[in-house]
């Protein structure tokens, strides 16, 4: 019984929360951790059917090819 | 295809984000990466993810963490997994699998602290409707009113009314799907200062106990222990105090105007007393500077003082800059330096020397600044002179520049006055003021403006300007005069650039010349400055007066009219009057008739404009006495511009002289008319006639040849040399007074004059007697109607001309009851006795009078009078 804008708002909120949690998990597990926008890109890719293993390989390959300096990692890409 | 396109886009972005930015600049490499990434992504060789497998993995991870004593990791992970499971979507396992693939020995490397970094800063409290309404209630009027759209629209039809204006708060632009997930809240832009830095600063100010406010009087308990500070700290506090800033070491006492140091601070390596003494020496300087700063803070209304404020502020600012250079040096960035209070002392004392003197000056006249606004100018001048005398180039430059900067403001009204002749209304500072705005044009020069004098009779101007004040005054008046004459054009075209009056122009920018006195240099420069304005106006004015206004012509005319410069004309004028008088037909002194006569007679003279001649007469009944002629006055209209030079008071002298001349002429006339030989001629009559003739001739020649002629020549010479109107008018005034005294017309010679007039009267009387006798003897019948001895003759006591200095037009001459010399005897002479008796009496009278005149003339001239009297006395004495 919610109006469309409100529904969208709720969904947005939910999506945000999910992303937050995922971010936190990735911070715990994956080192170097994925910055937020990269994470959202990955989520979008996966939702479009990309195989996560393949994606992980690509990311790893790119990271080895162009290693990111350590202190850039901790910047929060706002 | 859309799917592929989307994939491509996302892959692009991913690659871009993963690669350093320099790569994107080489497109080929970038493309290579992209293609590779895309290929990798789209490869199909991988198996599907098994979500249970993933789950098992994660649980294993959690256990591993627990086992490896990373409980916090475990709990964190577990919590999040739980949360995620509540909101899981179809793709959650995949994502989790992604993380697993990317993870690299999380047990060792992960850290809970990373979570902290992820935490976004706390978002501001959401704006609630309650708050909005509290701020801006929606019930202000007009918010809910109907909007009349029709009034603004250009359409003819009226739009529907009753549309409420919906509040625009709370609406947000529609969301696009892309925005979900990229969340930039405004709170991200807030920078929170790090409190640690501030704490560091406060800790560095270790001497402040309890961080009390500096500058206020601390509650010093008797047992407060002294705090040690380093020398650098002390220097810093001192520098702050000198700059007028609040410090902990010093306290400012506003009421008494004293700065004190707080005694509880001391140096670690010096004795308390030494330290305090050093502080005292700084305090002296600091107090003076503080007073200067307080002075600057006051508002000033007078422009002069505002300039002074500005220059003092600038000097203080220079001092502050020097202070900051000192402190900069002490911070010692480049090289190690020595920190020394003593050195600071010597530096500060040399820097602040001039400012201390300035502070003293300011204190001196801060109280009287309103009443005597140019006191500071004089003080600065004084200081500069002293500095020059002492040989202190630095102080001379300091005070000299101050003086000239302040002088510029004072010069402004002077410049305006000298160039335009205008005064600023209600200006109490300038020493020239308007006396009488409505004065006539003929008094323009003398009366309209005047110099202002102060209480003690001193000119209301600074001392160094007083010698020049007269010149300034005159030049302004010349400009105004010229303006009135209508001669404006000449000025504007000739405005010279005035020589600058600044310190640099005086002394140049190199070596300061300490040898010439400051007052001299200032005077020379100021004279030059004034000369550029003054000389022009006054010469033009002089030229104007001579040429256009006809000053010389006027002088000529006056002499013709009053002084009988051309005797023939004057005689014809006089004779006409006398004929009318003797003709006995009605009133002889009708002024219209006399005016006509005068105009016609004097019109032959080219310089006279006969239309301007008017004769005025008063009615009196003096009968046959020559005093009747004092009722005749000739007026000649003088244009206002010349009237500033030839003032009305001088014209009175002209009138008097004219009357005297007329009287002399009268006597001569009546004597001339007498037949030489009559029946009754006796030795007495011959004798008397001769004497009287001789006397009148002597008098006449004295007046015209000895007095009037040489004086006229002298007047012209002096007038030629006169520089400006003041000089010209004073020359003319002198001329008038001298003429007056030499013609025996001045007040202190009244007895002599009356005696002279009596002698003239005697001549008339004699002539009358002779005529009577001739008639008597001719007709041998007593003639009725002798010449009426006018009863007014008995009233001889009339001053010849009252009000010699009055400028008002007096038609009637009041008769005063002054004692005349021969008040009683005259009436007897001509009335009784036989002819012989009368003649005898007349002769006695004549001798008496002549003797009296001679003796008094000699006496007066001996007492320091004119030599012409002496000459006249000599001539009158020839017989005896």
mmCIF file of N, CA, C and O in Angstrom, chain A residues 8 12 15-18 21-31 34 37-39 41-48 50-60 62 65-66 68 74 78, chain B residues 3 6-7 10 13-14 17-20 23 29 33 37 40-41 43 46-47 49 58 61 73 76-77 80 83-84 87 91 94-95 97-99 101 103 106 109-110 114-115 118 175 180 183:
data_model
loop_
_atom_site.group_PDB
_atom_site.id
_atom_site.type_symbol
_atom_site.label_atom_id
_atom_site.label_comp_id
_atom_site.label_asym_id
_atom_site.label_seq_id
_atom_site.Cartn_x
_atom_site.Cartn_y
_atom_site.Cartn_z
ATOM 1 N N UNK A 8 10.251 2.723 -3.965
ATOM 2 C CA UNK A 8 11.625 2.836 -4.462
ATOM 3 C C UNK A 8 12.572 3.183 -3.320
ATOM 4 O O UNK A 8 13.682 2.668 -3.211
ATOM 5 N N UNK A 12 15.661 1.047 -2.144
ATOM 6 C CA UNK A 12 17.010 1.638 -2.146
ATOM 7 C C UNK A 12 17.679 1.421 -0.805
ATOM 8 O O UNK A 12 18.857 1.121 -0.699
ATOM 9 N N UNK A 15 18.723 -2.104 -0.522
ATOM 10 C CA UNK A 15 19.908 -2.397 -1.339
ATOM 11 C C UNK A 15 21.152 -1.831 -0.678
ATOM 12 O O UNK A 15 22.220 -2.466 -0.653
ATOM 13 N N UNK A 16 21.007 -0.638 -0.132
ATOM 14 C CA UNK A 16 22.160 -0.028 0.529
ATOM 15 C C UNK A 16 22.655 -0.871 1.677
ATOM 16 O O UNK A 16 23.851 -1.048 1.876
ATOM 17 N N UNK A 17 21.711 -1.356 2.415
ATOM 18 C CA UNK A 17 22.123 -2.167 3.558
ATOM 19 C C UNK A 17 22.869 -3.391 3.100
ATOM 20 O O UNK A 17 23.886 -3.771 3.686
ATOM 21 N N UNK A 18 22.352 -4.009 2.056
ATOM 22 C CA UNK A 18 23.011 -5.221 1.568
ATOM 23 C C UNK A 18 24.430 -4.901 1.143
ATOM 24 O O UNK A 18 25.382 -5.608 1.477
ATOM 25 N N UNK A 21 26.703 -4.512 4.040
ATOM 26 C CA UNK A 21 27.113 -5.762 4.680
ATOM 27 C C UNK A 21 28.148 -6.475 3.828
ATOM 28 O O UNK A 21 29.162 -6.991 4.324
ATOM 29 N N UNK A 22 27.880 -6.482 2.533
ATOM 30 C CA UNK A 22 28.826 -7.141 1.647
ATOM 31 C C UNK A 22 30.188 -6.478 1.733
ATOM 32 O O UNK A 22 31.234 -7.134 1.723
ATOM 33 N N UNK A 23 30.120 -5.180 1.814
ATOM 34 C CA UNK A 23 31.380 -4.457 1.925
ATOM 35 C C UNK A 23 32.136 -4.890 3.153
ATOM 36 O O UNK A 23 33.343 -5.082 3.140
ATOM 37 N N UNK A 24 31.393 -4.971 4.214
ATOM 38 C CA UNK A 24 32.071 -5.355 5.455
ATOM 39 C C UNK A 24 32.654 -6.750 5.356
ATOM 40 O O UNK A 24 33.769 -7.019 5.811
ATOM 41 N N UNK A 25 31.917 -7.650 4.788
ATOM 42 C CA UNK A 25 32.427 -9.019 4.659
ATOM 43 C C UNK A 25 33.672 -9.025 3.796
ATOM 44 O O UNK A 25 34.664 -9.688 4.104
ATOM 45 N N UNK A 26 33.574 -8.259 2.727
ATOM 46 C CA UNK A 26 34.745 -8.250 1.845
ATOM 47 C C UNK A 26 35.924 -7.632 2.546
ATOM 48 O O UNK A 26 37.062 -8.036 2.324
ATOM 49 N N UNK A 27 35.655 -6.649 3.404
ATOM 50 C CA UNK A 27 36.760 -6.061 4.160
ATOM 51 C C UNK A 27 37.380 -7.105 5.068
ATOM 52 O O UNK A 27 38.591 -7.120 5.278
ATOM 53 N N UNK A 28 36.529 -7.964 5.598
ATOM 54 C CA UNK A 28 37.070 -8.971 6.506
ATOM 55 C C UNK A 28 37.862 -10.030 5.763
ATOM 56 O O UNK A 28 38.885 -10.520 6.245
ATOM 57 N N UNK A 29 37.376 -10.361 4.640
ATOM 58 C CA UNK A 29 37.967 -11.513 3.958
ATOM 59 C C UNK A 29 39.007 -11.105 2.935
ATOM 60 O O UNK A 29 40.140 -11.556 2.956
ATOM 61 N N UNK A 30 38.535 -10.328 2.013
ATOM 62 C CA UNK A 30 39.384 -10.087 0.850
ATOM 63 C C UNK A 30 40.407 -9.022 1.175
ATOM 64 O O UNK A 30 40.093 -7.946 1.616
ATOM 65 N N UNK A 31 41.621 -9.388 0.961
ATOM 66 C CA UNK A 31 42.653 -8.370 1.147
ATOM 67 C C UNK A 31 43.506 -8.324 -0.080
ATOM 68 O O UNK A 31 44.125 -9.287 -0.425
ATOM 69 N N UNK A 34 37.853 -4.692 -1.604
ATOM 70 C CA UNK A 34 37.269 -4.018 -2.758
ATOM 71 C C UNK A 34 36.691 -2.673 -2.331
ATOM 72 O O UNK A 34 35.901 -2.609 -1.402
ATOM 73 N N UNK A 37 32.736 1.186 -4.975
ATOM 74 C CA UNK A 37 32.157 1.223 -6.310
ATOM 75 C C UNK A 37 32.580 -0.001 -7.091
ATOM 76 O O UNK A 37 31.819 -0.520 -7.914
ATOM 77 N N UNK A 38 33.775 -0.489 -6.804
ATOM 78 C CA UNK A 38 34.161 -1.729 -7.479
ATOM 79 C C UNK A 38 33.248 -2.865 -7.062
ATOM 80 O O UNK A 38 32.853 -3.714 -7.890
ATOM 81 N N UNK A 39 32.921 -2.835 -5.800
ATOM 82 C CA UNK A 39 32.032 -3.880 -5.306
ATOM 83 C C UNK A 39 30.691 -3.843 -6.013
ATOM 84 O O UNK A 39 30.149 -4.876 -6.442
ATOM 85 N N UNK A 41 30.133 -2.624 -8.846
ATOM 86 C CA UNK A 41 30.306 -3.075 -10.228
ATOM 87 C C UNK A 41 30.286 -4.605 -10.287
ATOM 88 O O UNK A 41 29.648 -5.208 -11.173
ATOM 89 N N UNK A 42 30.994 -5.198 -9.361
ATOM 90 C CA UNK A 42 31.022 -6.672 -9.370
ATOM 91 C C UNK A 42 29.644 -7.257 -9.169
ATOM 92 O O UNK A 42 29.254 -8.245 -9.835
ATOM 93 N N UNK A 43 28.920 -6.628 -8.245
ATOM 94 C CA UNK A 43 27.563 -7.128 -7.989
ATOM 95 C C UNK A 43 26.732 -7.038 -9.247
ATOM 96 O O UNK A 43 25.996 -7.966 -9.615
ATOM 97 N N UNK A 44 26.883 -5.866 -9.931
ATOM 98 C CA UNK A 44 26.106 -5.709 -11.155
ATOM 99 C C UNK A 44 26.501 -6.761 -12.176
ATOM 100 O O UNK A 44 25.650 -7.345 -12.861
ATOM 101 N N UNK A 45 27.822 -6.990 -12.276
ATOM 102 C CA UNK A 45 28.278 -7.975 -13.256
ATOM 103 C C UNK A 45 27.706 -9.352 -12.961
ATOM 104 O O UNK A 45 27.227 -10.072 -13.854
ATOM 105 N N UNK A 46 27.809 -9.666 -11.676
ATOM 106 C CA UNK A 46 27.330 -11.011 -11.307
ATOM 107 C C UNK A 46 25.836 -11.121 -11.547
ATOM 108 O O UNK A 46 25.338 -12.161 -12.029
ATOM 109 N N UNK A 47 25.128 -10.077 -11.235
ATOM 110 C CA UNK A 47 23.683 -10.117 -11.463
ATOM 111 C C UNK A 47 23.373 -10.235 -12.930
ATOM 112 O O UNK A 47 22.284 -10.657 -13.324
ATOM 113 N N UNK A 48 24.346 -9.830 -13.754
ATOM 114 C CA UNK A 48 24.128 -10.010 -15.188
ATOM 115 C C UNK A 48 24.634 -11.345 -15.683
ATOM 116 O O UNK A 48 24.734 -11.559 -16.885
ATOM 117 N N UNK A 50 27.545 -13.006 -14.876
ATOM 118 C CA UNK A 50 28.966 -13.342 -14.979
ATOM 119 C C UNK A 50 29.317 -14.338 -13.899
ATOM 120 O O UNK A 50 28.875 -14.258 -12.772
ATOM 121 N N UNK A 51 30.170 -15.240 -14.306
ATOM 122 C CA UNK A 51 30.613 -16.256 -13.362
ATOM 123 C C UNK A 51 31.558 -15.632 -12.354
ATOM 124 O O UNK A 51 32.529 -14.977 -12.736
ATOM 125 N N UNK A 52 31.318 -15.807 -11.104
ATOM 126 C CA UNK A 52 32.160 -15.137 -10.098
ATOM 127 C C UNK A 52 33.588 -15.612 -10.134
ATOM 128 O O UNK A 52 34.504 -14.832 -9.906
ATOM 129 N N UNK A 53 33.789 -16.896 -10.463
ATOM 130 C CA UNK A 53 35.170 -17.352 -10.509
ATOM 131 C C UNK A 53 35.924 -16.648 -11.615
ATOM 132 O O UNK A 53 37.062 -16.192 -11.428
ATOM 133 N N UNK A 54 35.252 -16.542 -12.749
ATOM 134 C CA UNK A 54 35.895 -15.835 -13.858
ATOM 135 C C UNK A 54 36.199 -14.402 -13.468
ATOM 136 O O UNK A 54 37.297 -13.873 -13.730
ATOM 137 N N UNK A 55 35.229 -13.807 -12.859
ATOM 138 C CA UNK A 55 35.423 -12.399 -12.445
ATOM 139 C C UNK A 55 36.575 -12.274 -11.474
ATOM 140 O O UNK A 55 37.406 -11.364 -11.579
ATOM 141 N N UNK A 56 36.623 -13.189 -10.550
ATOM 142 C CA UNK A 56 37.717 -13.142 -9.579
ATOM 143 C C UNK A 56 39.045 -13.272 -10.283
ATOM 144 O O UNK A 56 40.012 -12.559 -9.956
ATOM 145 N N UNK A 57 39.121 -14.177 -11.269
ATOM 146 C CA UNK A 57 40.373 -14.329 -12.002
ATOM 147 C C UNK A 57 40.766 -13.052 -12.704
ATOM 148 O O UNK A 57 41.927 -12.629 -12.686
ATOM 149 N N UNK A 58 39.762 -12.435 -13.328
ATOM 150 C CA UNK A 58 40.056 -11.178 -14.042
ATOM 151 C C UNK A 58 40.597 -10.134 -13.088
ATOM 152 O O UNK A 58 41.587 -9.450 -13.349
ATOM 153 N N UNK A 59 39.927 -10.062 -11.977
ATOM 154 C CA UNK A 59 40.368 -9.029 -11.008
ATOM 155 C C UNK A 59 41.773 -9.324 -10.540
ATOM 156 O O UNK A 59 42.619 -8.421 -10.442
ATOM 157 N N UNK A 60 42.030 -10.600 -10.259
ATOM 158 C CA UNK A 60 43.360 -10.934 -9.781
ATOM 159 C C UNK A 60 44.398 -10.638 -10.828
ATOM 160 O O UNK A 60 45.485 -10.095 -10.540
ATOM 161 N N UNK A 62 44.270 -8.444 -13.244
ATOM 162 C CA UNK A 62 44.474 -6.990 -13.360
ATOM 163 C C UNK A 62 45.282 -6.471 -12.197
ATOM 164 O O UNK A 62 46.125 -5.581 -12.345
ATOM 165 N N UNK A 65 48.801 -7.256 -12.734
ATOM 166 C CA UNK A 65 49.375 -6.485 -13.820
ATOM 167 C C UNK A 65 49.632 -5.034 -13.396
ATOM 168 O O UNK A 65 50.661 -4.454 -13.703
ATOM 169 N N UNK A 66 48.684 -4.507 -12.698
ATOM 170 C CA UNK A 66 48.824 -3.118 -12.245
ATOM 171 C C UNK A 66 48.636 -3.101 -10.757
ATOM 172 O O UNK A 66 47.566 -2.838 -10.248
ATOM 173 N N UNK A 68 48.225 -2.120 -7.182
ATOM 174 C CA UNK A 68 47.777 -0.855 -6.564
ATOM 175 C C UNK A 68 48.659 -0.576 -5.361
ATOM 176 O O UNK A 68 48.855 -1.453 -4.526
ATOM 177 N N UNK A 74 43.384 2.224 0.969
ATOM 178 C CA UNK A 74 42.539 2.597 2.092
ATOM 179 C C UNK A 74 41.739 3.850 1.831
ATOM 180 O O UNK A 74 40.982 4.288 2.668
ATOM 181 N N UNK A 78 34.511 7.703 -2.427
ATOM 182 C CA UNK A 78 33.206 8.165 -1.997
ATOM 183 C C UNK A 78 32.166 8.135 -3.039
ATOM 184 O O UNK A 78 31.047 8.273 -2.837
ATOM 185 N N UNK B 3 22.444 -6.863 -23.441
ATOM 186 C CA UNK B 3 23.138 -7.523 -22.351
ATOM 187 C C UNK B 3 24.631 -7.392 -22.541
ATOM 188 O O UNK B 3 25.396 -7.041 -21.636
ATOM 189 N N UNK B 6 25.765 -3.879 -21.935
ATOM 190 C CA UNK B 6 25.845 -3.585 -20.499
ATOM 191 C C UNK B 6 27.085 -4.177 -19.885
ATOM 192 O O UNK B 6 27.779 -3.559 -19.097
ATOM 193 N N UNK B 7 27.308 -5.394 -20.283
ATOM 194 C CA UNK B 7 28.497 -6.059 -19.755
ATOM 195 C C UNK B 7 29.747 -5.284 -20.118
ATOM 196 O O UNK B 7 30.662 -5.099 -19.308
ATOM 197 N N UNK B 10 30.098 -2.219 -17.988
ATOM 198 C CA UNK B 10 30.519 -2.501 -16.619
ATOM 199 C C UNK B 10 31.962 -2.939 -16.570
ATOM 200 O O UNK B 10 32.732 -2.545 -15.677
ATOM 201 N N UNK B 13 34.246 -0.071 -16.863
ATOM 202 C CA UNK B 13 34.381 0.688 -15.608
ATOM 203 C C UNK B 13 35.247 -0.048 -14.626
ATOM 204 O O UNK B 13 36.075 0.552 -13.923
ATOM 205 N N UNK B 14 35.071 -1.304 -14.602
ATOM 206 C CA UNK B 14 35.871 -2.070 -13.659
ATOM 207 C C UNK B 14 37.343 -1.974 -13.983
ATOM 208 O O UNK B 14 38.173 -1.735 -13.102
ATOM 209 N N UNK B 17 38.675 1.320 -13.079
ATOM 210 C CA UNK B 17 38.880 1.533 -11.649
ATOM 211 C C UNK B 17 40.040 0.728 -11.122
ATOM 212 O O UNK B 17 40.659 1.085 -10.124
ATOM 213 N N UNK B 18 40.327 -0.370 -11.792
ATOM 214 C CA UNK B 18 41.401 -1.206 -11.271
ATOM 215 C C UNK B 18 42.759 -0.776 -11.773
ATOM 216 O O UNK B 18 43.780 -1.125 -11.195
ATOM 217 N N UNK B 19 42.764 -0.058 -12.887
ATOM 218 C CA UNK B 19 44.061 0.282 -13.450
ATOM 219 C C UNK B 19 44.428 1.691 -13.048
ATOM 220 O O UNK B 19 43.567 2.537 -12.839
ATOM 221 N N UNK B 20 45.697 1.937 -12.987
ATOM 222 C CA UNK B 20 46.091 3.312 -12.677
ATOM 223 C C UNK B 20 45.652 4.259 -13.783
ATOM 224 O O UNK B 20 45.512 3.883 -14.928
ATOM 225 N N UNK B 23 47.131 4.714 -17.362
ATOM 226 C CA UNK B 23 46.887 3.745 -18.435
ATOM 227 C C UNK B 23 45.792 4.231 -19.361
ATOM 228 O O UNK B 23 45.838 4.031 -20.562
ATOM 229 N N UNK B 29 46.729 0.310 -25.042
ATOM 230 C CA UNK B 29 46.910 -0.590 -23.910
ATOM 231 C C UNK B 29 45.616 -0.777 -23.159
ATOM 232 O O UNK B 29 45.277 -1.882 -22.732
ATOM 233 N N UNK B 33 43.571 -4.187 -22.324
ATOM 234 C CA UNK B 33 43.104 -4.653 -21.019
ATOM 235 C C UNK B 33 41.629 -4.934 -21.034
ATOM 236 O O UNK B 33 41.160 -5.957 -20.505
ATOM 237 N N UNK B 37 39.814 -8.360 -20.265
ATOM 238 C CA UNK B 37 38.892 -8.502 -19.139
ATOM 239 C C UNK B 37 37.554 -9.050 -19.621
ATOM 240 O O UNK B 37 36.957 -9.949 -18.999
ATOM 241 N N UNK B 40 37.815 -12.593 -20.350
ATOM 242 C CA UNK B 40 37.861 -13.413 -19.149
ATOM 243 C C UNK B 40 36.497 -13.535 -18.489
ATOM 244 O O UNK B 40 36.124 -14.590 -17.984
ATOM 245 N N UNK B 41 35.799 -12.408 -18.553
ATOM 246 C CA UNK B 41 34.506 -12.443 -17.873
ATOM 247 C C UNK B 41 33.547 -13.379 -18.581
ATOM 248 O O UNK B 41 32.751 -14.088 -17.945
ATOM 249 N N UNK B 43 34.119 -15.890 -20.244
ATOM 250 C CA UNK B 43 34.468 -17.287 -20.468
ATOM 251 C C UNK B 43 33.496 -18.169 -19.706
ATOM 252 O O UNK B 43 33.055 -17.844 -18.602
ATOM 253 N N UNK B 46 33.702 -22.014 -16.416
ATOM 254 C CA UNK B 46 33.612 -22.287 -14.979
ATOM 255 C C UNK B 46 32.263 -22.855 -14.622
ATOM 256 O O UNK B 46 31.250 -22.554 -15.223
ATOM 257 N N UNK B 47 32.310 -23.560 -13.577
ATOM 258 C CA UNK B 47 31.078 -24.225 -13.153
ATOM 259 C C UNK B 47 30.214 -23.285 -12.360
ATOM 260 O O UNK B 47 30.658 -22.234 -11.900
ATOM 261 N N UNK B 49 28.141 -21.946 -9.328
ATOM 262 C CA UNK B 49 28.465 -21.903 -7.905
ATOM 263 C C UNK B 49 27.398 -22.655 -7.131
ATOM 264 O O UNK B 49 26.210 -22.514 -7.377
ATOM 265 N N UNK B 58 32.039 -20.843 4.349
ATOM 266 C CA UNK B 58 32.009 -19.719 5.305
ATOM 267 C C UNK B 58 31.971 -20.207 6.733
ATOM 268 O O UNK B 58 32.611 -19.635 7.625
ATOM 269 N N UNK B 61 35.224 -21.169 7.692
ATOM 270 C CA UNK B 61 36.049 -19.981 7.959
ATOM 271 C C UNK B 61 35.834 -19.484 9.374
ATOM 272 O O UNK B 61 36.782 -19.167 10.085
ATOM 273 N N UNK B 73 37.079 -11.504 14.787
ATOM 274 C CA UNK B 73 36.828 -11.715 13.371
ATOM 275 C C UNK B 73 35.656 -12.655 13.180
ATOM 276 O O UNK B 73 34.773 -12.435 12.366
ATOM 277 N N UNK B 76 32.405 -11.043 14.066
ATOM 278 C CA UNK B 76 32.018 -10.049 13.071
ATOM 279 C C UNK B 76 31.488 -10.716 11.832
ATOM 280 O O UNK B 76 30.442 -10.352 11.293
ATOM 281 N N UNK B 77 32.226 -11.704 11.377
ATOM 282 C CA UNK B 77 31.811 -12.396 10.156
ATOM 283 C C UNK B 77 30.469 -13.051 10.347
ATOM 284 O O UNK B 77 29.581 -12.975 9.496
ATOM 285 N N UNK B 80 27.582 -10.664 10.274
ATOM 286 C CA UNK B 80 27.255 -10.150 8.950
ATOM 287 C C UNK B 80 26.646 -11.211 8.069
ATOM 288 O O UNK B 80 25.763 -10.937 7.268
ATOM 289 N N UNK B 83 23.053 -11.353 8.956
ATOM 290 C CA UNK B 83 22.326 -10.225 8.380
ATOM 291 C C UNK B 83 22.070 -10.458 6.909
ATOM 292 O O UNK B 83 21.004 -10.175 6.379
ATOM 293 N N UNK B 84 23.120 -10.937 6.272
ATOM 294 C CA UNK B 84 23.016 -11.110 4.822
ATOM 295 C C UNK B 84 21.984 -12.167 4.488
ATOM 296 O O UNK B 84 21.225 -12.025 3.534
ATOM 297 N N UNK B 87 18.644 -10.964 4.054
ATOM 298 C CA UNK B 87 18.265 -10.205 2.875
ATOM 299 C C UNK B 87 18.824 -10.853 1.619
ATOM 300 O O UNK B 87 19.115 -10.185 0.669
ATOM 301 N N UNK B 91 21.648 -13.789 -6.040
ATOM 302 C CA UNK B 91 23.050 -13.748 -6.392
ATOM 303 C C UNK B 91 23.983 -13.765 -5.198
ATOM 304 O O UNK B 91 25.192 -13.674 -5.346
ATOM 305 N N UNK B 94 26.836 -16.248 -5.244
ATOM 306 C CA UNK B 94 27.879 -15.907 -6.181
ATOM 307 C C UNK B 94 28.804 -14.860 -5.608
ATOM 308 O O UNK B 94 30.031 -14.934 -5.707
ATOM 309 N N UNK B 95 28.216 -13.921 -5.023
ATOM 310 C CA UNK B 95 29.041 -12.828 -4.489
ATOM 311 C C UNK B 95 29.939 -13.354 -3.382
ATOM 312 O O UNK B 95 31.121 -13.011 -3.296
ATOM 313 N N UNK B 97 30.980 -16.269 -3.111
ATOM 314 C CA UNK B 97 32.025 -17.054 -3.742
ATOM 315 C C UNK B 97 33.113 -16.144 -4.281
ATOM 316 O O UNK B 97 34.302 -16.425 -4.220
ATOM 317 N N UNK B 98 32.697 -15.041 -4.811
ATOM 318 C CA UNK B 98 33.684 -14.058 -5.318
ATOM 319 C C UNK B 98 34.626 -13.639 -4.214
ATOM 320 O O UNK B 98 35.841 -13.578 -4.380
ATOM 321 N N UNK B 99 34.039 -13.379 -3.086
ATOM 322 C CA UNK B 99 34.873 -12.949 -1.969
ATOM 323 C C UNK B 99 35.842 -14.045 -1.581
ATOM 324 O O UNK B 99 36.999 -13.786 -1.285
ATOM 325 N N UNK B 101 37.044 -16.254 -3.433
ATOM 326 C CA UNK B 101 38.127 -16.368 -4.403
ATOM 327 C C UNK B 101 39.145 -15.263 -4.206
ATOM 328 O O UNK B 101 40.345 -15.472 -4.391
ATOM 329 N N UNK B 103 39.823 -13.785 -1.516
ATOM 330 C CA UNK B 103 40.420 -13.708 -0.181
ATOM 331 C C UNK B 103 41.777 -14.349 -0.177
ATOM 332 O O UNK B 103 42.065 -15.271 -0.925
ATOM 333 N N UNK B 106 42.801 -14.923 5.037
ATOM 334 C CA UNK B 106 42.141 -13.930 5.880
ATOM 335 C C UNK B 106 42.491 -14.083 7.343
ATOM 336 O O UNK B 106 42.477 -13.114 8.101
ATOM 337 N N UNK B 109 45.619 -12.006 7.800
ATOM 338 C CA UNK B 109 45.727 -10.627 7.346
ATOM 339 C C UNK B 109 44.540 -9.767 7.715
ATOM 340 O O UNK B 109 44.651 -8.555 7.747
ATOM 341 N N UNK B 110 43.439 -10.358 7.948
ATOM 342 C CA UNK B 110 42.274 -9.490 8.168
ATOM 343 C C UNK B 110 42.324 -8.859 9.542
ATOM 344 O O UNK B 110 42.958 -9.373 10.463
ATOM 345 N N UNK B 114 39.707 -2.861 10.031
ATOM 346 C CA UNK B 114 39.316 -2.407 8.700
ATOM 347 C C UNK B 114 37.866 -2.031 8.657
ATOM 348 O O UNK B 114 37.453 -1.182 7.872
ATOM 349 N N UNK B 115 37.123 -2.731 9.479
ATOM 350 C CA UNK B 115 35.700 -2.413 9.495
ATOM 351 C C UNK B 115 35.463 -0.968 9.910
ATOM 352 O O UNK B 115 34.578 -0.297 9.427
ATOM 353 N N UNK B 118 35.585 1.402 7.268
ATOM 354 C CA UNK B 118 34.470 1.433 6.349
ATOM 355 C C UNK B 118 33.316 2.256 6.886
ATOM 356 O O UNK B 118 32.473 2.704 6.146
ATOM 357 N N UNK B 175 14.427 9.002 -8.594
ATOM 358 C CA UNK B 175 15.661 8.231 -8.545
ATOM 359 C C UNK B 175 15.851 7.472 -9.835
ATOM 360 O O UNK B 175 14.921 6.972 -10.439
ATOM 361 N N UNK B 180 21.156 4.175 -7.258
ATOM 362 C CA UNK B 180 21.096 3.294 -6.097
ATOM 363 C C UNK B 180 22.456 2.661 -5.899
ATOM 364 O O UNK B 180 23.020 2.068 -6.796
ATOM 365 N N UNK B 183 26.088 6.387 -3.139
ATOM 366 C CA UNK B 183 25.392 7.240 -2.180
ATOM 367 C C UNK B 183 26.351 8.287 -1.629
ATOM 368 O O UNK B 183 27.293 7.954 -0.910
#
